Tab-separated table of C-alpha atoms and ligand atoms in Angstrom:
chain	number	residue	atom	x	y	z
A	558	UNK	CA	33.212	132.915	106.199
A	559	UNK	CA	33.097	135.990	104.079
A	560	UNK	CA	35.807	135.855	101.042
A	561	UNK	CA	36.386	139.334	99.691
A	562	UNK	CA	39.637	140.387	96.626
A	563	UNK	CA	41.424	143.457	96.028
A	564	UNK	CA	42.022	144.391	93.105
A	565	UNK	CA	43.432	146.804	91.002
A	566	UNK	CA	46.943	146.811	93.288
A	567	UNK	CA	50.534	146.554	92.954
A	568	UNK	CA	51.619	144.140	94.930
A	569	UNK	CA	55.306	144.035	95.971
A	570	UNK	CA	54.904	140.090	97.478
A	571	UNK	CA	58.553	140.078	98.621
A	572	UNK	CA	58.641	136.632	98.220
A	573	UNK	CA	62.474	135.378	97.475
A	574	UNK	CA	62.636	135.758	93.482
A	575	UNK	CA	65.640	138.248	91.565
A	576	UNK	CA	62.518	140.490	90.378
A	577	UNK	CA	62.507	143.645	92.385
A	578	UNK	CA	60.284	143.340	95.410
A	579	UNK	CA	58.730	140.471	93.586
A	580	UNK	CA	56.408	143.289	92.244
A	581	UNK	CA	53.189	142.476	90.246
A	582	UNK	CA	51.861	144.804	88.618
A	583	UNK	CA	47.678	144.836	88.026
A	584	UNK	CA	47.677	141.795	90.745
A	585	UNK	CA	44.834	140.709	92.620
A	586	UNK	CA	44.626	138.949	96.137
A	587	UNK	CA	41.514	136.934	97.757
A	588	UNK	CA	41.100	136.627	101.576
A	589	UNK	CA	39.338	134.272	103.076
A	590	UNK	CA	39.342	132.913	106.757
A	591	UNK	CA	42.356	134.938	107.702
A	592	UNK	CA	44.363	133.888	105.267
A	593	UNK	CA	45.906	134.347	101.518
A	594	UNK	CA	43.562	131.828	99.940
A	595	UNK	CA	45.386	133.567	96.155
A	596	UNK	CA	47.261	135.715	94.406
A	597	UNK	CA	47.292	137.027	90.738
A	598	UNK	CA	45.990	138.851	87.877
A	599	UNK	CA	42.184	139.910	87.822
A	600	UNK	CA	41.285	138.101	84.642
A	601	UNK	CA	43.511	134.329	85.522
A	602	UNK	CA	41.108	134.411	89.242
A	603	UNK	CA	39.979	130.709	89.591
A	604	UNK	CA	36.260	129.849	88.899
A	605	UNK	CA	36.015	128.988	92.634
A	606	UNK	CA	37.008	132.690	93.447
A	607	UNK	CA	34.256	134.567	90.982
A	608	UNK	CA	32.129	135.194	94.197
A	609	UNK	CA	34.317	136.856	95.811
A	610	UNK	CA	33.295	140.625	97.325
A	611	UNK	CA	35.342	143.231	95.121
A	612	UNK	CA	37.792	145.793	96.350
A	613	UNK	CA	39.175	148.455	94.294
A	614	UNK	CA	42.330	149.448	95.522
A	615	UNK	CA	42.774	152.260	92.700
A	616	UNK	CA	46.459	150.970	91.998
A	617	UNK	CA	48.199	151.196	95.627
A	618	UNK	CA	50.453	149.072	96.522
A	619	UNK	CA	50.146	146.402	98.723
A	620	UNK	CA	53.438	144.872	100.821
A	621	UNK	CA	53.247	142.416	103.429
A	622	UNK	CA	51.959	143.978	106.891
A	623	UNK	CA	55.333	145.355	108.747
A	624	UNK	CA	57.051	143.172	111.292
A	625	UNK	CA	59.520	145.088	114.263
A	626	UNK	CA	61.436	142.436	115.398
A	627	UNK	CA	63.270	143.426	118.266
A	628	UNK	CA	61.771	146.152	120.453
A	629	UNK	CA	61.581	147.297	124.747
A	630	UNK	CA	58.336	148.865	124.337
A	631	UNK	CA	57.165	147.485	127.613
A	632	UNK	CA	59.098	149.896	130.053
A	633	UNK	CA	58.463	152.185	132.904
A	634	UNK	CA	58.619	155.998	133.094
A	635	UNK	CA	61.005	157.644	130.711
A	636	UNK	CA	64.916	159.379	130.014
A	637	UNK	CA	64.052	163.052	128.441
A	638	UNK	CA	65.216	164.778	131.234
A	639	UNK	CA	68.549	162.578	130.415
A	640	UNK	CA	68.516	163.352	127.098
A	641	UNK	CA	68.629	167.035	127.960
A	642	UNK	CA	71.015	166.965	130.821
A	643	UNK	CA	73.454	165.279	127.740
A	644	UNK	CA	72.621	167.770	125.565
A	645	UNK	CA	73.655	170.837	128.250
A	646	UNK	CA	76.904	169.140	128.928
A	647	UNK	CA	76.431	166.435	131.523
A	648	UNK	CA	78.391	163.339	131.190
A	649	UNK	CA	77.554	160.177	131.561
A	650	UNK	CA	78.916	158.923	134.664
A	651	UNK	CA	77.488	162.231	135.857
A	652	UNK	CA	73.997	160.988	134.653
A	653	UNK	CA	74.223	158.131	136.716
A	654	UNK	CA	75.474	159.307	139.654
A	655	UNK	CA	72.353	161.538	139.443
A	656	UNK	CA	70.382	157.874	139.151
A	657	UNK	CA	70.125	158.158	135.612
A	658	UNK	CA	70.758	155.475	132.699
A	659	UNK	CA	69.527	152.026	132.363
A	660	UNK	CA	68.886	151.760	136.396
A	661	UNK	CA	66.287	155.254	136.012
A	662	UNK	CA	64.370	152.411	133.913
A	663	UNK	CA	64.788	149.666	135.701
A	664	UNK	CA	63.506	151.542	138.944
A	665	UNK	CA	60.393	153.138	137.128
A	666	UNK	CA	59.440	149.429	135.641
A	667	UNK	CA	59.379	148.024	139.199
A	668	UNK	CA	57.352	150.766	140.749
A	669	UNK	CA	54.964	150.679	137.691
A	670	UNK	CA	52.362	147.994	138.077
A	671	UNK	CA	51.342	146.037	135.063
A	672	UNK	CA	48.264	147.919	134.138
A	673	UNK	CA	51.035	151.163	134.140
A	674	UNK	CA	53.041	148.949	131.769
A	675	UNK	CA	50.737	148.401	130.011
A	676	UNK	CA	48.977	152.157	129.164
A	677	UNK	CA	52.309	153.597	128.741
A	678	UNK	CA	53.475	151.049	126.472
A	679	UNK	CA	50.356	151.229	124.035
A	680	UNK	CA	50.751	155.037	122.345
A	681	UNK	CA	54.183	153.580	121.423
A	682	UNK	CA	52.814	150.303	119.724
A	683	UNK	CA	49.697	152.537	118.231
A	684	UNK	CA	52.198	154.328	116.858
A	685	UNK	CA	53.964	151.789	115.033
A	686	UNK	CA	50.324	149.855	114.222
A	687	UNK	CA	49.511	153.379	112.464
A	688	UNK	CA	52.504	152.605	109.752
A	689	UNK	CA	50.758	149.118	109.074
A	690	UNK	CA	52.799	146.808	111.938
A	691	UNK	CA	50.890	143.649	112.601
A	692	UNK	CA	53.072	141.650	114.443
A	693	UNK	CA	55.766	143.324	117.273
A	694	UNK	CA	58.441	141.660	119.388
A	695	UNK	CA	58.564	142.699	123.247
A	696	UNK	CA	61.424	142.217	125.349
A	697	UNK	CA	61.475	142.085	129.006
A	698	UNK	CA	64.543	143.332	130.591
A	699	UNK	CA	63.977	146.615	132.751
A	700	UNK	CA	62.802	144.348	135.835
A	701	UNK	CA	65.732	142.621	136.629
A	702	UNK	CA	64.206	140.492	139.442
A	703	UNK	CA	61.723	138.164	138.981
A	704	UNK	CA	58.579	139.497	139.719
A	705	UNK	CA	59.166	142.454	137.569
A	706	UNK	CA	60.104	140.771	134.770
A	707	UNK	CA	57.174	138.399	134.786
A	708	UNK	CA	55.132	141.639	134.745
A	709	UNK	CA	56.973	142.955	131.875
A	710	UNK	CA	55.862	139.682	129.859
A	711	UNK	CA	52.215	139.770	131.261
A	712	UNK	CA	52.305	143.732	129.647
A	713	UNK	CA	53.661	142.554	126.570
A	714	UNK	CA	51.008	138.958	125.940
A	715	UNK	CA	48.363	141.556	127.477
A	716	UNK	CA	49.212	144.268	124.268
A	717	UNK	CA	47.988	141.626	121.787
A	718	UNK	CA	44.566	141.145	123.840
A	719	UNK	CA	44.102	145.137	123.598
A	720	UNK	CA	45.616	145.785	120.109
A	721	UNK	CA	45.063	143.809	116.978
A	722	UNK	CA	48.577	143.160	116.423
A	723	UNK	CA	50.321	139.810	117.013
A	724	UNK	CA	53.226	139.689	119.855
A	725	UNK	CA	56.202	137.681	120.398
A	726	UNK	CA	57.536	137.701	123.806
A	727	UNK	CA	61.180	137.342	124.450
A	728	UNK	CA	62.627	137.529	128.188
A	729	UNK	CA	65.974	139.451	128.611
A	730	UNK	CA	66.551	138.754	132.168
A	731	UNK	CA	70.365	139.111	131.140
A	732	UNK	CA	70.531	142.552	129.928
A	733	UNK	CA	71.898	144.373	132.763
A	734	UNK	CA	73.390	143.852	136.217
A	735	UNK	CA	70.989	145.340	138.578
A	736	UNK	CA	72.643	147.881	141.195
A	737	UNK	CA	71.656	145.141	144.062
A	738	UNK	CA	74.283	142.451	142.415
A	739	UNK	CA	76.876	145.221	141.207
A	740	UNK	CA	79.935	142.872	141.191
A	741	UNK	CA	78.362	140.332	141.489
A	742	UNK	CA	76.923	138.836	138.324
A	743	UNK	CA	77.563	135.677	137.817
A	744	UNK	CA	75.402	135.155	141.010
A	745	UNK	CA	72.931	137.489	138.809
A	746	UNK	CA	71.992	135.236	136.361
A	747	UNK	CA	72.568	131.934	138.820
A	748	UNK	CA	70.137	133.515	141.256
A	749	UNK	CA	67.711	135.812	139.129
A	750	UNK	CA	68.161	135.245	135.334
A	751	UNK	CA	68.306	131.495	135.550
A	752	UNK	CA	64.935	130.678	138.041
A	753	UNK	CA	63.120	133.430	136.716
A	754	UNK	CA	63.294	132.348	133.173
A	755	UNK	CA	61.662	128.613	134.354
A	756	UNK	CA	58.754	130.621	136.373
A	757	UNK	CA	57.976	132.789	133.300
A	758	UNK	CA	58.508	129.619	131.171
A	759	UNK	CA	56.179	127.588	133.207
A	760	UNK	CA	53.640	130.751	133.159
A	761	UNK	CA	53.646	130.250	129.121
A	762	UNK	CA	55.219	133.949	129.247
A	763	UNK	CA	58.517	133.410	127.181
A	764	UNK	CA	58.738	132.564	123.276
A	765	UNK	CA	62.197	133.220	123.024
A	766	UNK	CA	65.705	134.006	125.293
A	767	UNK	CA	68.069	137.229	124.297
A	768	UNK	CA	70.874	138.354	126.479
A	769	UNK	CA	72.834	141.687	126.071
A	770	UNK	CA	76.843	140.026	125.397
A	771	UNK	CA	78.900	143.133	125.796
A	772	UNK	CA	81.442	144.214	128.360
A	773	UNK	CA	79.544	146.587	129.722
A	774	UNK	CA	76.892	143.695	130.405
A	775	UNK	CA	77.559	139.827	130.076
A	776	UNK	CA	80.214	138.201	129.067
A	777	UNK	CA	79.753	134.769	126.955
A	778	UNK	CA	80.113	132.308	129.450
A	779	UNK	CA	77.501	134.131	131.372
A	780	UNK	CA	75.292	134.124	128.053
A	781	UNK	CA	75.873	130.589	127.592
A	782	UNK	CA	74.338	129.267	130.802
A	783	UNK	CA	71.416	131.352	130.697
A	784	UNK	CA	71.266	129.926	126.962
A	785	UNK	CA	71.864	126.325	128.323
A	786	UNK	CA	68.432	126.626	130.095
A	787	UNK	CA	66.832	127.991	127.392
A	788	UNK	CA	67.897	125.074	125.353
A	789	UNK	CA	66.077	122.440	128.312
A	790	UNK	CA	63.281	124.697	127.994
A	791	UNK	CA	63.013	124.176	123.957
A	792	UNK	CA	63.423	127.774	123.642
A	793	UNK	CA	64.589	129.242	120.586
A	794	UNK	CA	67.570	132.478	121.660
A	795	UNK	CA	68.649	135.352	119.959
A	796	UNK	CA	71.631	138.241	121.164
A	797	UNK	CA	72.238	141.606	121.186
A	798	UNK	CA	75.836	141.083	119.645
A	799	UNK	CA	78.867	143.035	118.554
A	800	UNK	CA	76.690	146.324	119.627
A	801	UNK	CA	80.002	148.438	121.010
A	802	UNK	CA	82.858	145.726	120.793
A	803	UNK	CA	83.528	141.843	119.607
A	804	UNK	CA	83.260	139.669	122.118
A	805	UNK	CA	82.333	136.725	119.191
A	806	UNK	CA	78.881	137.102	120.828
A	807	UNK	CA	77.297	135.897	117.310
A	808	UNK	CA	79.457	133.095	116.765
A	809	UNK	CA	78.225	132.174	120.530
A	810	UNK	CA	74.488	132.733	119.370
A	811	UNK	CA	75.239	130.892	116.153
A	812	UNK	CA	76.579	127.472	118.110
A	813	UNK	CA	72.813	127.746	119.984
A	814	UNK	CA	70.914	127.663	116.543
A	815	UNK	CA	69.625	131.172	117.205
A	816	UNK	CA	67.255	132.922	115.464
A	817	UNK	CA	69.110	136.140	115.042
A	818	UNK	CA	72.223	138.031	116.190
A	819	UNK	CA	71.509	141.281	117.338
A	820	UNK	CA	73.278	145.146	116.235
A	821	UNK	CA	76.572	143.456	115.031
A	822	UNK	CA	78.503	146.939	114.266
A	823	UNK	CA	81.929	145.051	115.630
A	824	UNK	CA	80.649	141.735	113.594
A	825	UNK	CA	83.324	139.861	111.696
A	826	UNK	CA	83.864	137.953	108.706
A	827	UNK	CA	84.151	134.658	110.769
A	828	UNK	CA	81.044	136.197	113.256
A	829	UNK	CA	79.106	136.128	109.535
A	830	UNK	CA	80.175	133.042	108.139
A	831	UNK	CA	79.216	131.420	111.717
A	832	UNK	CA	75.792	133.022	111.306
A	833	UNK	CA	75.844	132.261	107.659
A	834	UNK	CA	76.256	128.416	109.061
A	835	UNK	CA	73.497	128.722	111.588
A	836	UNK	CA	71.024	130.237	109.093
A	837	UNK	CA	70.658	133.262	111.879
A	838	UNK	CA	69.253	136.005	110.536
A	839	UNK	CA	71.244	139.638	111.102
A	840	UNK	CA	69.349	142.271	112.554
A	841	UNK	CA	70.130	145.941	112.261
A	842	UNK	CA	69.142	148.585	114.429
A	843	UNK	CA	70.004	151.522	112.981
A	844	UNK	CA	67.871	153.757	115.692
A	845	UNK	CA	70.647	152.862	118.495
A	846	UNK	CA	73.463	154.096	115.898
A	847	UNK	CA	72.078	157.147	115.373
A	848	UNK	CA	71.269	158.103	118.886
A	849	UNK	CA	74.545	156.766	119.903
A	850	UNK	CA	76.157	158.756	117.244
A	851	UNK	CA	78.500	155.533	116.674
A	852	UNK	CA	80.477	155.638	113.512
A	853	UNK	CA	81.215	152.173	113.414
A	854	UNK	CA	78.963	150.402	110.304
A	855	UNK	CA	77.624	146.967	110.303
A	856	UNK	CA	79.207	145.035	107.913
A	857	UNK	CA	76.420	145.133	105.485
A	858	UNK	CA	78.750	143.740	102.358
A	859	UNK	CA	79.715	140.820	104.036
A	860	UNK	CA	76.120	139.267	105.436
A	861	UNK	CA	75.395	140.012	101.822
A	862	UNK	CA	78.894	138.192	100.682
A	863	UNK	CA	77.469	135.421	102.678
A	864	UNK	CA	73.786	135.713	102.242
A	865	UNK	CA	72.868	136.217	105.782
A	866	UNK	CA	69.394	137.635	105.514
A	867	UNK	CA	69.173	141.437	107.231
A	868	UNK	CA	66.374	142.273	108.876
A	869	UNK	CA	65.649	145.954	110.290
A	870	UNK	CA	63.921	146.765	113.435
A	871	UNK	CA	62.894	149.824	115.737
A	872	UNK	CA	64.662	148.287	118.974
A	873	UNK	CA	62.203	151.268	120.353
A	874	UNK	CA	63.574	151.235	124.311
A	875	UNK	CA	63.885	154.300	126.330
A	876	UNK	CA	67.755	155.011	126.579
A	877	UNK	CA	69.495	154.487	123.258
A	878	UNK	CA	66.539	153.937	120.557
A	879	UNK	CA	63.147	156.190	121.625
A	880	UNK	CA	61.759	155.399	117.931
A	881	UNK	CA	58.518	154.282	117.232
A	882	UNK	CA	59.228	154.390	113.043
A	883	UNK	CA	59.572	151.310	110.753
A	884	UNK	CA	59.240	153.842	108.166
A	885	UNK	CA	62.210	156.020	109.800
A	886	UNK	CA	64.325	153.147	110.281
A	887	UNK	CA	64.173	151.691	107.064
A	888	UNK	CA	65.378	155.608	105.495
A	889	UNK	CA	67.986	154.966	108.405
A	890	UNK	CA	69.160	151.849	107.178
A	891	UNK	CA	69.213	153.238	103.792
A	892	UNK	CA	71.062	156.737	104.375
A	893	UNK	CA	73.224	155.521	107.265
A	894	UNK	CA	74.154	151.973	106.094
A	895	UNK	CA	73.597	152.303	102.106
A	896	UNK	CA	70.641	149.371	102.694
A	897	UNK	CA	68.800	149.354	99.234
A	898	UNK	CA	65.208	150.493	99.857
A	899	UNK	CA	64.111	146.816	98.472
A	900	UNK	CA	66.416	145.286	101.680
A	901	UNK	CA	65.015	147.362	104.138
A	902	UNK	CA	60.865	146.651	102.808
A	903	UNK	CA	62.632	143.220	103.237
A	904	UNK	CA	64.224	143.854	106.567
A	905	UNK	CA	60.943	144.714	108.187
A	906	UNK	CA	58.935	141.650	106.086
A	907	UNK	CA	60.099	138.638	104.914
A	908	UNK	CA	63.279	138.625	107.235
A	909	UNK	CA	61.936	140.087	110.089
A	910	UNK	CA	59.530	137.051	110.086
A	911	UNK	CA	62.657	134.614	110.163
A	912	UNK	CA	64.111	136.481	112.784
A	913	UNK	CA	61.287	135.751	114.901
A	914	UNK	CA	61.093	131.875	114.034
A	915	UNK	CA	57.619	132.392	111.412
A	916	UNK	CA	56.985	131.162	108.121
A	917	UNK	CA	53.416	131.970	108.114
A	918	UNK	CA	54.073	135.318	107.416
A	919	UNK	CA	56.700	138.192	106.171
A	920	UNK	CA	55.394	137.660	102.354
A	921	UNK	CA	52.460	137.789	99.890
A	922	UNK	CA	51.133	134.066	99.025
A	923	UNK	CA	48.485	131.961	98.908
A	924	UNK	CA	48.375	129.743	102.872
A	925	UNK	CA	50.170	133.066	104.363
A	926	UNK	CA	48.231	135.189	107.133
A	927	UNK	CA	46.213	137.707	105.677
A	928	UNK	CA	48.390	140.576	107.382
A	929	UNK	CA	48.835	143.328	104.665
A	930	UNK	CA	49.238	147.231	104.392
A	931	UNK	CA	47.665	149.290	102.010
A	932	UNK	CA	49.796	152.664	101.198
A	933	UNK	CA	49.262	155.639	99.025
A	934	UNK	CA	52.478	155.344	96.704
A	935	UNK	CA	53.606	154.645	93.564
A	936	UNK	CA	56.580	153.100	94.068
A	937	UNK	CA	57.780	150.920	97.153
A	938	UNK	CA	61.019	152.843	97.283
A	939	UNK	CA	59.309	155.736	98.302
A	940	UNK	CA	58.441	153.528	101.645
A	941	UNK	CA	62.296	154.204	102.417
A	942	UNK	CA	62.932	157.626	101.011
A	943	UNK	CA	60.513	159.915	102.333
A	944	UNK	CA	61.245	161.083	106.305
A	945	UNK	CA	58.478	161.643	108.275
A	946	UNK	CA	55.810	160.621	106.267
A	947	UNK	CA	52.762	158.163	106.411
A	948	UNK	CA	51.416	156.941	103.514
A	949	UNK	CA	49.293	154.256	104.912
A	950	UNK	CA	46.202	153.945	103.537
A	951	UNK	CA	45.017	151.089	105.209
A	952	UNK	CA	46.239	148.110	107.595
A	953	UNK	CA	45.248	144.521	106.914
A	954	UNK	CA	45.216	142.282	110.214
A	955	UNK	CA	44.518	138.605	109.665
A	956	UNK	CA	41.998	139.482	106.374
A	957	UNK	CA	39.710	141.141	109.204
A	958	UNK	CA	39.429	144.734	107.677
A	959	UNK	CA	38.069	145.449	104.159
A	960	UNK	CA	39.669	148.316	102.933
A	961	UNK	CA	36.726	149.215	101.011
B	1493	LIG	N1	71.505	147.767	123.918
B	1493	LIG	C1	71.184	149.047	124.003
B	1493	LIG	O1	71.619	149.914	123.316
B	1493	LIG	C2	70.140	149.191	125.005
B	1493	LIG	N2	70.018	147.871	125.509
B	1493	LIG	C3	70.797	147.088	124.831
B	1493	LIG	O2	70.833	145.885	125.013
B	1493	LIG	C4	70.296	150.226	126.058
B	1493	LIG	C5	69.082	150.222	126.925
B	1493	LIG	C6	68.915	151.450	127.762
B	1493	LIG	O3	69.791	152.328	127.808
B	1493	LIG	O4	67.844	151.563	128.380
B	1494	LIG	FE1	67.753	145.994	122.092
C-alpha cells in the first residue's frame, strides 16, 4: 500500500495538551493504509519512513477532518415558503393551521421515496463535505411511522455508499407526535417508537437512540422507555435536552450513560455536574438559537467549571436550523456564545468524535484515521472568524487523496 508525507504544514493536532490547538509548527505527517502511521518534524522522520512519497503543503495548516455531530439532513421537501409567511406576519399557530411546521416535513418525508431522500439530502451533505467534513451524523425523525423511518435510515447508511464521508445513524422515532396520535402519545412511542426501533435495529439501521424531551414533545418518562429498549438493544442514546425549558432531560440522558445531551440552553448546574458524572459530552447548536432568535445562552462557564467537553454541530434540519456550515457555526458559537475559536475547532473535532462514541478519530496521531483537511490559512482562528468563507484547500478521507 502506497505510504505518502506532507510536509511543510502546521498542524493544529487538537489532541488534549494546554498548548493552543496542540499546534506544531514545521510538522510532518505519513499516511499509510488509511491511517496516521506518524507525526512530527521533517528531519526526526523514522528510517522506516525515508521512502515515503513527498507532499509539500507550502505551510497550511492541517486540523483533523470536521465531524457534524448531530444533523436531519435526511428529510423531505422543504419550509421557505414558511419562512416567508413568518417573515410577512403570519404566526405560528397560523402556519400550522395552514399545514405548516414540523408535520409539512413529516408529510413530504413519507411521500418521498428513498431514492428522493436520498438526492435531496446529498447537495446538503456536499455542502458540508466541501468545508472538509468526513464523518456526519443523520437522524431519522420526519417519518414518524415505521416504514418511513426505516427509509430515513436506509437514505442516511445509503449517503456513505455515494459520498466519501463516514455516517452515523441515529433513529429519533421520538421527536414528535404525529397528527394521527395527537393526544395520544404515550400509545406513540408504545405502538410506533418502541417496535420500530427493534425492526430498524434488527435491519442493522440504528447506531444510536435520541429523543426530543421537551414539553412541546416528550416528556421523560416517555424518553425513558424508549431509552429502556435501547439499552436491551446495546444501543448507546443521546437527547435533545433543555432546548426551550428544563425538564432535567440531561440528568435523564446522563443516568442512561449517554453519549451526549443535546442544545441545553435551560441546562443547570446539577444538569452539568450529572453530565460531568456520566462523561456525556455537551453539544451546542448554535444554528437553532439563531433562527429561533432565543436569548437564552447555554451555560458555557459551567460545562467548562465542570469540564464537560462541548462539541458544536450544524443540527442542519429544515424548520429551526437550514445550515449546512461547520465553518458558520463555529463563528456562531464564538460571536453568540463567546466559544474561543480553539473550543469550537474542538467542538467540531476531537469532541464531536466523543459525542458520537469514536476514538479513532477527532485528532492528529499516529493509529488515528487518516481523515484530515487541508486549508489556506495562517492561523486556525481564522477557521472561526471569517463568515462566509472557504478556505479549504483540500479534504483528506481515510489517507485516500494526495493533496499533491
Ligand atoms: N429541535 C428542533 O429545534 C427541531 N427538532 C428538534 O428536536 C425542530 C425540527 C423542525 O422544526 O423541523
Ligand atoms: Fe436536532
Amino acid at each position: 500500500m502506497k505510504k505518502w508525507i506532507l510536509y511543510n504544514i502546521q498542524l493544529a493536532t487538537m489532541v488534549a495538551s494546554s498548548l493552543p490547538y496542540s499546534l506544531i509548527k514545521n510538522a510532518s505527517v505519513v499516511i499509510e493504509a488509511g491511517k496516521i502511521a506518524w507525526v512530527g518534524p521533517l528531519d526526526a522522520l523514522p528510517e522506516t519512513h525515508q521512502a515515503a512519497e513527498r507532499c509539500d503543503l507550502g505551510g497550511r495548516l492541517v486540523t483533523p477532518g470536521l465531524i457534524d455531530c448531530h444533523t436531519h439532513v435526511v428529510f423531505g421537501g422543504d419550509r421557505a415558503a414558511e419562512f416567508e409567511m413568518r417573515l410577512n406576519g403570519a404566526g405560528y399557530e397560523e402556519i400550522a393551521r395552514a399545514g405548516g411546521g414540523i408535520n409539512s416535513t413529516v408529510r413530504a418525508t413519507r411521500a418521498a421515496n428513498l431514492e428522493t431522500l436520498v438526492t435531496d439530502a446529498l447537495p446538503r451533505v456536499d455542502a458540508l463535505i466541501a468545508e472538509g467534513l468526513t464523518t456526519i451524523e443523520i437522524k431519522s425523525g420526519y417519518g414518524l411511522e415505521r416504514d418511513a423511518e426505516l427509509n430515513m435510515l436506509r437514505a442516511a447508511r445509503r449517503i456513505a455508499d455515494l459520498r466519501p464521508v463516514m455516517v452515523k445513524t441515529t433513529y429519533l422515532g421520538a421527536h414528535a407526535v404525529p397528527s394521527e396520535y395527537a393526544g395520544r402519545d404515550d400509545a406513540y412511542i408504545d405502538e410506533v417508537v418502541i417496535p420500530t426501533l427493534c425492526d430498524a435495529h434488527a435491519e442493522g439501521l440504528v447506531d444510536a437512540v435520541d429523543g426530543f424531551c421537551e414539553g412541546i414533545a416528550f416528556q421523560p418518562a416517555q424518553i425513558a422507555r424508549v431509552f429502556d429498549t435501547a439499552r436491551a438493544l446495546g444501543l448507546p442514546v443521546k437527547l435533545h435536552a433543555e432546548q426551550l425549558s428544563n425538564l432535567g432531560g440531561a440528568k435523564l440522558a446522563a443516568s442512561y450513560g449517554a453519549l451526549s445531551a443535546d442544545h441545553i440552553e435551560y441546562l443547570d448546574e446539577d444538569g452539568v455536574i450529572a453530565m460531568a458524572q456520566a462523561n456525556a459530552t455537551g453539544v451546542i447548536l448554535p444554528g437553532a438559537f439563531y433562527t429561533l432568535r432565543e436569548t437564552q445562552q447555554p451555560p458555557i462557564d459551567l460545562l467548562r467549571k465542570h469540564g464537560v467537553p462541548m462539541a458544536l454541530a450544524t443540527d442542519c434540519n429544515p424548520g429551526s436550523s437550514p445550515l449546512t456550515s461547520l465553518l458558520l457555526t463555529m463563528n456562531m458559537a464564538c460571536t453568540l456564545f463567546r466559544m474561543t475559536p480553539e473550543e469550537a475547532l474542538a467542538g467540531v473535532t476531537r469532541n464531536a468524535a466523543d459525542a458520537l462514541g469514536l476514538d479513532d478519530r477527532g485528532v492528529i496521531a499516529a493509529g488515528k484515521r487518516a481523515d484530515l483537511a487541508v486549508w489556506d490559512v495562517a492561523h486556525p482562528a481564522e477557521l472561526s472568524y471569517r463568515i462566509g468563507f472557504n478556505p479549504l484547500y483540500q479534504r483528506i478521507f481515510q489517507g485516500q487523496t494526495n493533496p499533491c
